[in-house]
CSV table of C-alpha atoms in Angstrom, one decimal:
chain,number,residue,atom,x,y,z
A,1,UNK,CA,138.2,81.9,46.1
A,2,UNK,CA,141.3,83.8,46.9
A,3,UNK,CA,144.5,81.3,46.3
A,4,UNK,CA,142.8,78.0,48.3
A,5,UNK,CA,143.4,74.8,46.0
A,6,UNK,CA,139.5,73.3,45.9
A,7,UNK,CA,139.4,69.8,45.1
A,8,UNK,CA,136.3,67.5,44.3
A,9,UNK,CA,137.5,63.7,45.6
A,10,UNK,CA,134.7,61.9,43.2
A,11,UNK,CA,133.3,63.1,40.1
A,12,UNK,CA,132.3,61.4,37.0
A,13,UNK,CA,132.9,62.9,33.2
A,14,UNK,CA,131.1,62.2,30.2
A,15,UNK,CA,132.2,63.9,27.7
A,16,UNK,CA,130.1,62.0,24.4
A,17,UNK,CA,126.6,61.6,25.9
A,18,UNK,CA,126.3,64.8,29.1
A,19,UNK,CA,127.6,67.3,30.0
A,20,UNK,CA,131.5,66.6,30.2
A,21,UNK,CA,133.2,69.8,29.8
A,22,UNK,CA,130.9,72.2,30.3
A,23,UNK,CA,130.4,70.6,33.9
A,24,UNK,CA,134.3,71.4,34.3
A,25,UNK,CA,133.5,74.8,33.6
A,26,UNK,CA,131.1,75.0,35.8
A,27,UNK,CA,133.2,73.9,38.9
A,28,UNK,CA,136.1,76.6,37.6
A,29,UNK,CA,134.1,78.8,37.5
A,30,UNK,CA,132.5,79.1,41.1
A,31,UNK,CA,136.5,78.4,42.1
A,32,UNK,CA,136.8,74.7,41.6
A,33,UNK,CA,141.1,73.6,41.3
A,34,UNK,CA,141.5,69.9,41.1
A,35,UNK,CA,139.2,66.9,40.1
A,36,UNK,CA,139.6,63.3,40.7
A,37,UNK,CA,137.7,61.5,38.0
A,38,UNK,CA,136.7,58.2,38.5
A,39,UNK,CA,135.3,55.8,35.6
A,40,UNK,CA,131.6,55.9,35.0
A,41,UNK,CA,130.3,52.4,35.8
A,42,UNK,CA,131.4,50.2,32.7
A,43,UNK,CA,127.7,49.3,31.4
A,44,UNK,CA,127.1,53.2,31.1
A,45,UNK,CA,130.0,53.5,28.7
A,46,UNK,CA,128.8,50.4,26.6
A,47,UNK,CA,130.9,47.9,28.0
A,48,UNK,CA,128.9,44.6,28.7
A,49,UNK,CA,131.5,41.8,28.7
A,50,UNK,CA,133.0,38.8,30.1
A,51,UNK,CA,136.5,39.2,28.4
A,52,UNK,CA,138.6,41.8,30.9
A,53,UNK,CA,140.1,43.3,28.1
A,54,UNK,CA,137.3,44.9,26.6
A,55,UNK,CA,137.5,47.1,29.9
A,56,UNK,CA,140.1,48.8,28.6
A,57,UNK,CA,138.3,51.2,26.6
A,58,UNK,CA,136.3,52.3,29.8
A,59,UNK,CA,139.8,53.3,31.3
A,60,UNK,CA,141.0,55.0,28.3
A,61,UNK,CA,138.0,56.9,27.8
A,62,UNK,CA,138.6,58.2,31.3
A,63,UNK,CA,142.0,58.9,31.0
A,64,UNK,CA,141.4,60.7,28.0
A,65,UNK,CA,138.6,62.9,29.8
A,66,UNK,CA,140.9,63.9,31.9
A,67,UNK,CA,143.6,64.9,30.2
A,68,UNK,CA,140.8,67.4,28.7
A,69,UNK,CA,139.6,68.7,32.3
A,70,UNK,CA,142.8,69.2,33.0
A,71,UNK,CA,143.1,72.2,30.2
A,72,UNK,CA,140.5,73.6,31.9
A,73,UNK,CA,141.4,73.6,35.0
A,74,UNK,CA,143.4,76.4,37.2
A,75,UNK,CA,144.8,72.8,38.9
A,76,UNK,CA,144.7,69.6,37.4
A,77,UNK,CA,142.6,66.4,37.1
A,78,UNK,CA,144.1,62.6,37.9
A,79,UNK,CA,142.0,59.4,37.0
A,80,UNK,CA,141.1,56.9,39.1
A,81,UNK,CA,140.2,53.4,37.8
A,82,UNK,CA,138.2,50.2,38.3
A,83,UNK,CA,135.3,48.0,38.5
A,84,UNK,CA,132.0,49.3,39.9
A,85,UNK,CA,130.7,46.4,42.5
A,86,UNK,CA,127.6,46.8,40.9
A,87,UNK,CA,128.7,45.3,38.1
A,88,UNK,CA,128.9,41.7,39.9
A,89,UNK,CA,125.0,41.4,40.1
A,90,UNK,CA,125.2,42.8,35.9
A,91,UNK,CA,127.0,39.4,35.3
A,92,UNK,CA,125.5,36.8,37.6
A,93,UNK,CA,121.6,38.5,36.9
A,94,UNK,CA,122.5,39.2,32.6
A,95,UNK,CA,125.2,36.8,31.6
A,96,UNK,CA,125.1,33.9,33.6
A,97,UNK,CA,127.9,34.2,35.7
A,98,UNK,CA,128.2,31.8,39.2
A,99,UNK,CA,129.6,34.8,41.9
A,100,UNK,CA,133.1,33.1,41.7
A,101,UNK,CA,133.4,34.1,37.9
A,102,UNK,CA,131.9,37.2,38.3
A,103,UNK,CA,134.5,38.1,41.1
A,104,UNK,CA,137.2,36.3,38.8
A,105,UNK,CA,136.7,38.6,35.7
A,106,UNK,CA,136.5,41.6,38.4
A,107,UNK,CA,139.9,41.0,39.7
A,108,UNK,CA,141.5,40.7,36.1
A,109,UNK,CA,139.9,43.8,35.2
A,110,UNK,CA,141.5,45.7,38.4
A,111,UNK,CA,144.6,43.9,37.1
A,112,UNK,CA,144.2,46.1,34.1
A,113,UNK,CA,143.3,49.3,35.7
A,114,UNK,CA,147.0,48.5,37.7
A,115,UNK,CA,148.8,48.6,34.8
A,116,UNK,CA,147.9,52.1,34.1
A,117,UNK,CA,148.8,52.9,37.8
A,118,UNK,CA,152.0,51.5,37.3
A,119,UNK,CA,152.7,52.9,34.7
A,120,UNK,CA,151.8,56.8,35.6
A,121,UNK,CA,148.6,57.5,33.7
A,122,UNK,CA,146.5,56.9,36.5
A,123,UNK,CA,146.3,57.5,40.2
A,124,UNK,CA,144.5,55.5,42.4
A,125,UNK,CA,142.2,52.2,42.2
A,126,UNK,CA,138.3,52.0,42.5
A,127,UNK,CA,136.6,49.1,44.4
A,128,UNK,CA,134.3,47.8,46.9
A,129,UNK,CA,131.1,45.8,47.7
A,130,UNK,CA,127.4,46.4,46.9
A,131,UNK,CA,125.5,49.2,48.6
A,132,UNK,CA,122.1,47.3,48.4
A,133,UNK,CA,120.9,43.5,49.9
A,134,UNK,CA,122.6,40.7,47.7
A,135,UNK,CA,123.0,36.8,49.3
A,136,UNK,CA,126.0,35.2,51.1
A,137,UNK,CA,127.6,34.1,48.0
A,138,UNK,CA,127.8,37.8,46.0
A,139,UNK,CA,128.8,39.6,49.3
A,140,UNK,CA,131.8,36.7,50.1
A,141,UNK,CA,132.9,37.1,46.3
A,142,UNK,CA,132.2,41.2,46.2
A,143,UNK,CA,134.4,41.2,49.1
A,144,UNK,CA,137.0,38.8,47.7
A,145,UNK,CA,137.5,41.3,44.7
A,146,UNK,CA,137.6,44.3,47.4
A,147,UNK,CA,140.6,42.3,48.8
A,148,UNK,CA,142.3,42.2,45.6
A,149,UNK,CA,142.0,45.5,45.4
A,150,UNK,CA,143.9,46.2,48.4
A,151,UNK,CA,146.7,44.0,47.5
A,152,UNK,CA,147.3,45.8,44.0
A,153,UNK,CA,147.2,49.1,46.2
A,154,UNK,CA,150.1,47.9,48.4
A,155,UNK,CA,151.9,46.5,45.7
A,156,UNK,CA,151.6,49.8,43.3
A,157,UNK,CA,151.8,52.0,46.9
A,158,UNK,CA,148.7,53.7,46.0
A,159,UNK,CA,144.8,54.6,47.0
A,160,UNK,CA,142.0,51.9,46.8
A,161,UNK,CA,139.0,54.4,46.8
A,162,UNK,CA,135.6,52.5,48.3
A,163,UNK,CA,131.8,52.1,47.0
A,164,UNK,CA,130.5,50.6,49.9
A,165,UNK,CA,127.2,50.4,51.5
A,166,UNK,CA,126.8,53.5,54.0
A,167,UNK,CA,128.7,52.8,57.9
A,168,UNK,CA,130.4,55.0,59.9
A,169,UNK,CA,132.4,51.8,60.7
A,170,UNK,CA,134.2,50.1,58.5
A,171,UNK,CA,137.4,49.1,61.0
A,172,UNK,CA,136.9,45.4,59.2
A,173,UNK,CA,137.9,46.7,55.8
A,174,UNK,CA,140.9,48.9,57.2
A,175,UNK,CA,142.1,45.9,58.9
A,176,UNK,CA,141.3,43.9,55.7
A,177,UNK,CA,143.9,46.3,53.6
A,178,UNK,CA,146.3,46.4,56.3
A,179,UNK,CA,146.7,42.7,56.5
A,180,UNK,CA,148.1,43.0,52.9
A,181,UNK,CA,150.1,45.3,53.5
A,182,UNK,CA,147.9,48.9,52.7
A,183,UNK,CA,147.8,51.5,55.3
A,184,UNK,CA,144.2,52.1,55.8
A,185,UNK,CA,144.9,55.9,55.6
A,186,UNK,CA,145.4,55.0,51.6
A,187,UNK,CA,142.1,53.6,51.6
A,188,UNK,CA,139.3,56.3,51.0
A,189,UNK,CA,135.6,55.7,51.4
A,190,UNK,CA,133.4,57.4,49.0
A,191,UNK,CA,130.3,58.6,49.8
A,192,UNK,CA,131.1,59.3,53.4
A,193,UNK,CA,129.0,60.7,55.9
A,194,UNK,CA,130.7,63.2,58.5
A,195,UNK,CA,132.0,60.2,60.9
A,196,UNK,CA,134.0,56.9,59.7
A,197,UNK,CA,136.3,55.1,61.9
A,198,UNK,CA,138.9,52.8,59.5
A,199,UNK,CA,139.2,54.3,55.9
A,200,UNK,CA,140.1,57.6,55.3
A,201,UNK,CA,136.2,59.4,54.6
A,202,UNK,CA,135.5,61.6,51.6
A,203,UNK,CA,132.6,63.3,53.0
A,204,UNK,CA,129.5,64.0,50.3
A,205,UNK,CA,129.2,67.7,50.8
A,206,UNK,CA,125.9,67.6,52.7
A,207,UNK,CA,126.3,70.7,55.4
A,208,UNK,CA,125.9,68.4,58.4
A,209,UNK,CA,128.2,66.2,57.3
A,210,UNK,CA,130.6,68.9,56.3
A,211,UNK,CA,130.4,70.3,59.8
A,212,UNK,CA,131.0,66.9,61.9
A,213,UNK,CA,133.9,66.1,59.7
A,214,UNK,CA,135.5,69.9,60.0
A,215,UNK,CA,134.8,69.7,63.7
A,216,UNK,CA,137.2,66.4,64.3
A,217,UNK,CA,141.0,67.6,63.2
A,218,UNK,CA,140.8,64.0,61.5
A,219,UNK,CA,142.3,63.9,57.7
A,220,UNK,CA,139.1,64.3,55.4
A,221,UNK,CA,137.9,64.7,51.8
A,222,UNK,CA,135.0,66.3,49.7
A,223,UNK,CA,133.2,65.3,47.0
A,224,UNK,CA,129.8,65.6,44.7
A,225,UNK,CA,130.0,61.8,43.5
A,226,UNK,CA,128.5,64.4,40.3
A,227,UNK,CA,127.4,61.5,37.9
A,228,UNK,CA,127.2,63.2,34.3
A,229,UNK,CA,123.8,61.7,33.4
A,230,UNK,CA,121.5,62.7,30.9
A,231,UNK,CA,118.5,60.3,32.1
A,232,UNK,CA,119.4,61.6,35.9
A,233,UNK,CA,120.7,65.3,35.5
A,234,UNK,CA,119.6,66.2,39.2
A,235,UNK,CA,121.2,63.0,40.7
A,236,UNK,CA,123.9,63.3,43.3
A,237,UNK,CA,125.2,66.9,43.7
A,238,UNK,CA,126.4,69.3,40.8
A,239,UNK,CA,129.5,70.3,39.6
A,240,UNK,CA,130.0,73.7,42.0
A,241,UNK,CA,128.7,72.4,45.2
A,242,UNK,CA,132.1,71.6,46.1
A,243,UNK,CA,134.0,75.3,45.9
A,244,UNK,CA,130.2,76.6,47.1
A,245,UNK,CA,130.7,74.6,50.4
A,246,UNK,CA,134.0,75.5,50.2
A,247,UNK,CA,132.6,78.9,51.1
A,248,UNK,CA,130.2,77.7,53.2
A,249,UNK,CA,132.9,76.3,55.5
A,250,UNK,CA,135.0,79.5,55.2
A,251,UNK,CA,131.9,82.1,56.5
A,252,UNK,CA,132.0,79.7,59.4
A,253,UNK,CA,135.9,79.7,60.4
A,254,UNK,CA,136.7,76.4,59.3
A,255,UNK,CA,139.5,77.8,57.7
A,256,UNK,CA,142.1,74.4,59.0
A,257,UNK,CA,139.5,72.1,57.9
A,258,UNK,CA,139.7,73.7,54.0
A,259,UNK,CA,143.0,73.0,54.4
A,260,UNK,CA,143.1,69.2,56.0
A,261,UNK,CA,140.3,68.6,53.4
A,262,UNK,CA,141.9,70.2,50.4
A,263,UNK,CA,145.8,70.6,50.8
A,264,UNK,CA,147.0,67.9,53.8
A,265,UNK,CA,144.6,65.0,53.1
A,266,UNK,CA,145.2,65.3,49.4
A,267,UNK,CA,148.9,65.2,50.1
A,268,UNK,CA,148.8,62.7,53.0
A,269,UNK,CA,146.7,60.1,50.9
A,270,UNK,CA,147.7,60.1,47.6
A,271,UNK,CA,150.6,61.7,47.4
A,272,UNK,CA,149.6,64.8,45.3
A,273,UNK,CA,150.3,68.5,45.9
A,274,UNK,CA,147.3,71.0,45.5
A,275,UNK,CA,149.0,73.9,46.0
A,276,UNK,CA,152.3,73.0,44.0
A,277,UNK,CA,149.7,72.0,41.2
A,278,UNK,CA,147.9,75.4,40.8
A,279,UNK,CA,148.8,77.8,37.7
């Protein structure tokens, strides 16, 4: 795909129990660069726990993942870490845990995930708030451990990335991290549709959406959300939909929305250089 950087926003590895690598190889080779890999969801790496630093594995595992995408790429791979918000009803539904403990132990484990920001070996933060219907008390405490997140970001002067239920208006949340001191441009909603006013959108690569967001000029990301399941192998999108829609876009003359979504966003978010990054 001549010498355009191609970068999937969200993707999940599993290297021990689907497809891990071979799903790498599979974005290479349709013309896939650069990967941001998030952590699976801690429960589908074996990680059911109350003590925060048993999370640590989950993060290593990751980090480790993509340190071996990265030898396969013609770009690189970064990590991104954190908690699922899913895992709030996992500990108030299977161990007991009041919403203000759940939310608690969440918080120290994005404390964790921070320390490998800090220190280099990881890029961004994952957090956010249940997509589906939960009561007054797990959406004040999701939301409490969504703020933490924000304030680590400012502190560490890097990218909260969102699960989130689906909006194409989140202004709350933006003003949320920019009350502690996060530009809301450094705060990326996964799982975006084509419009979102507030966070910076990372658009799933639906051809609609694709075509709203390249319409706008507004900064914008791609992704797959690929999930590396066995029990789900058709879930989401696959591994080469992003460089396919890539092309999609590029038989269509979006040709300066390849480049917000895959050289200026990249850069203008988190800091990182697509095209400096390439072999």
């Amino acid at each position: 795909m001549d010498d355009t950087p191609v970068l999937d926003n969200h993707m999940h590895l599993d290297p021990d129990a689907a497809r891990g690598m071979d799903a790498v190889d599979d974005f290479v080779q349709l013309g896939g660069t650069h990967l941001l890999v998030v952590n699976k969801p801690s429960w589908h790496l074996g990680v059911e726990s109350t003590d925060p630093e048993d999370f640590r594995s989950v993060f290593e595992t990751t980090i480790d993942t993509v340190a071996d995408a990265t030898e396969r790429l013609p770009g690189r791979a970064w990590p991104i870490l954190g908690v699922h918000p899913g895992l709030i009803s996992r500990l108030i539904d299977g161990r007991g845990c009041s919403p203000e403990e759940a939310a608690d132990l969440m918080q120290r484990v994005l404390d964790i995930a921070a320390e490998y920001v800090e220190c280099g070996d990881a890029l961004a933060l994952k957090s956010g708030r249940p997509h589906y219907e939960v009561d007054d008390a797990v959406w004040a405490a999701s939301n409490d451990v969504m703020k933490h997140g924000f304030k680590l970001g400012a502190d560490l002067d890097c990218v909260v990335q969102l699960h989130t239920e689906a909006s194409e208006d989140l202004t709350e949340i933006a003003e949320w991290a920019d009350d502690r001191g996060l530009d809301p441009l450094h705060v990326v909603k996964h799982y975006a549709s084509g419009r979102l006013t507030g966070p910076t959108p990372s658009v799933m690569c639906k051809k609609d959406w694709l075509a709203t967001a390249a319409k706008s000029d507004d900064p914008f990301l791609m992704e797959t959300d690929y999930i590396d399941d066995p029990d789900r192998p058709g879930a989401v999108m696959g591994p080469k939909t992003v460089p396919r829609r890539v092309r999609w876009l590029r038989e269509r003359g979006y040709d300066e929305a390849i480049e917000i979504a895959h050289v200026e966003t990249p850069k203008r978010v988190y800091g990182i250089d697509t095209r400096r990054t390439l072999e």
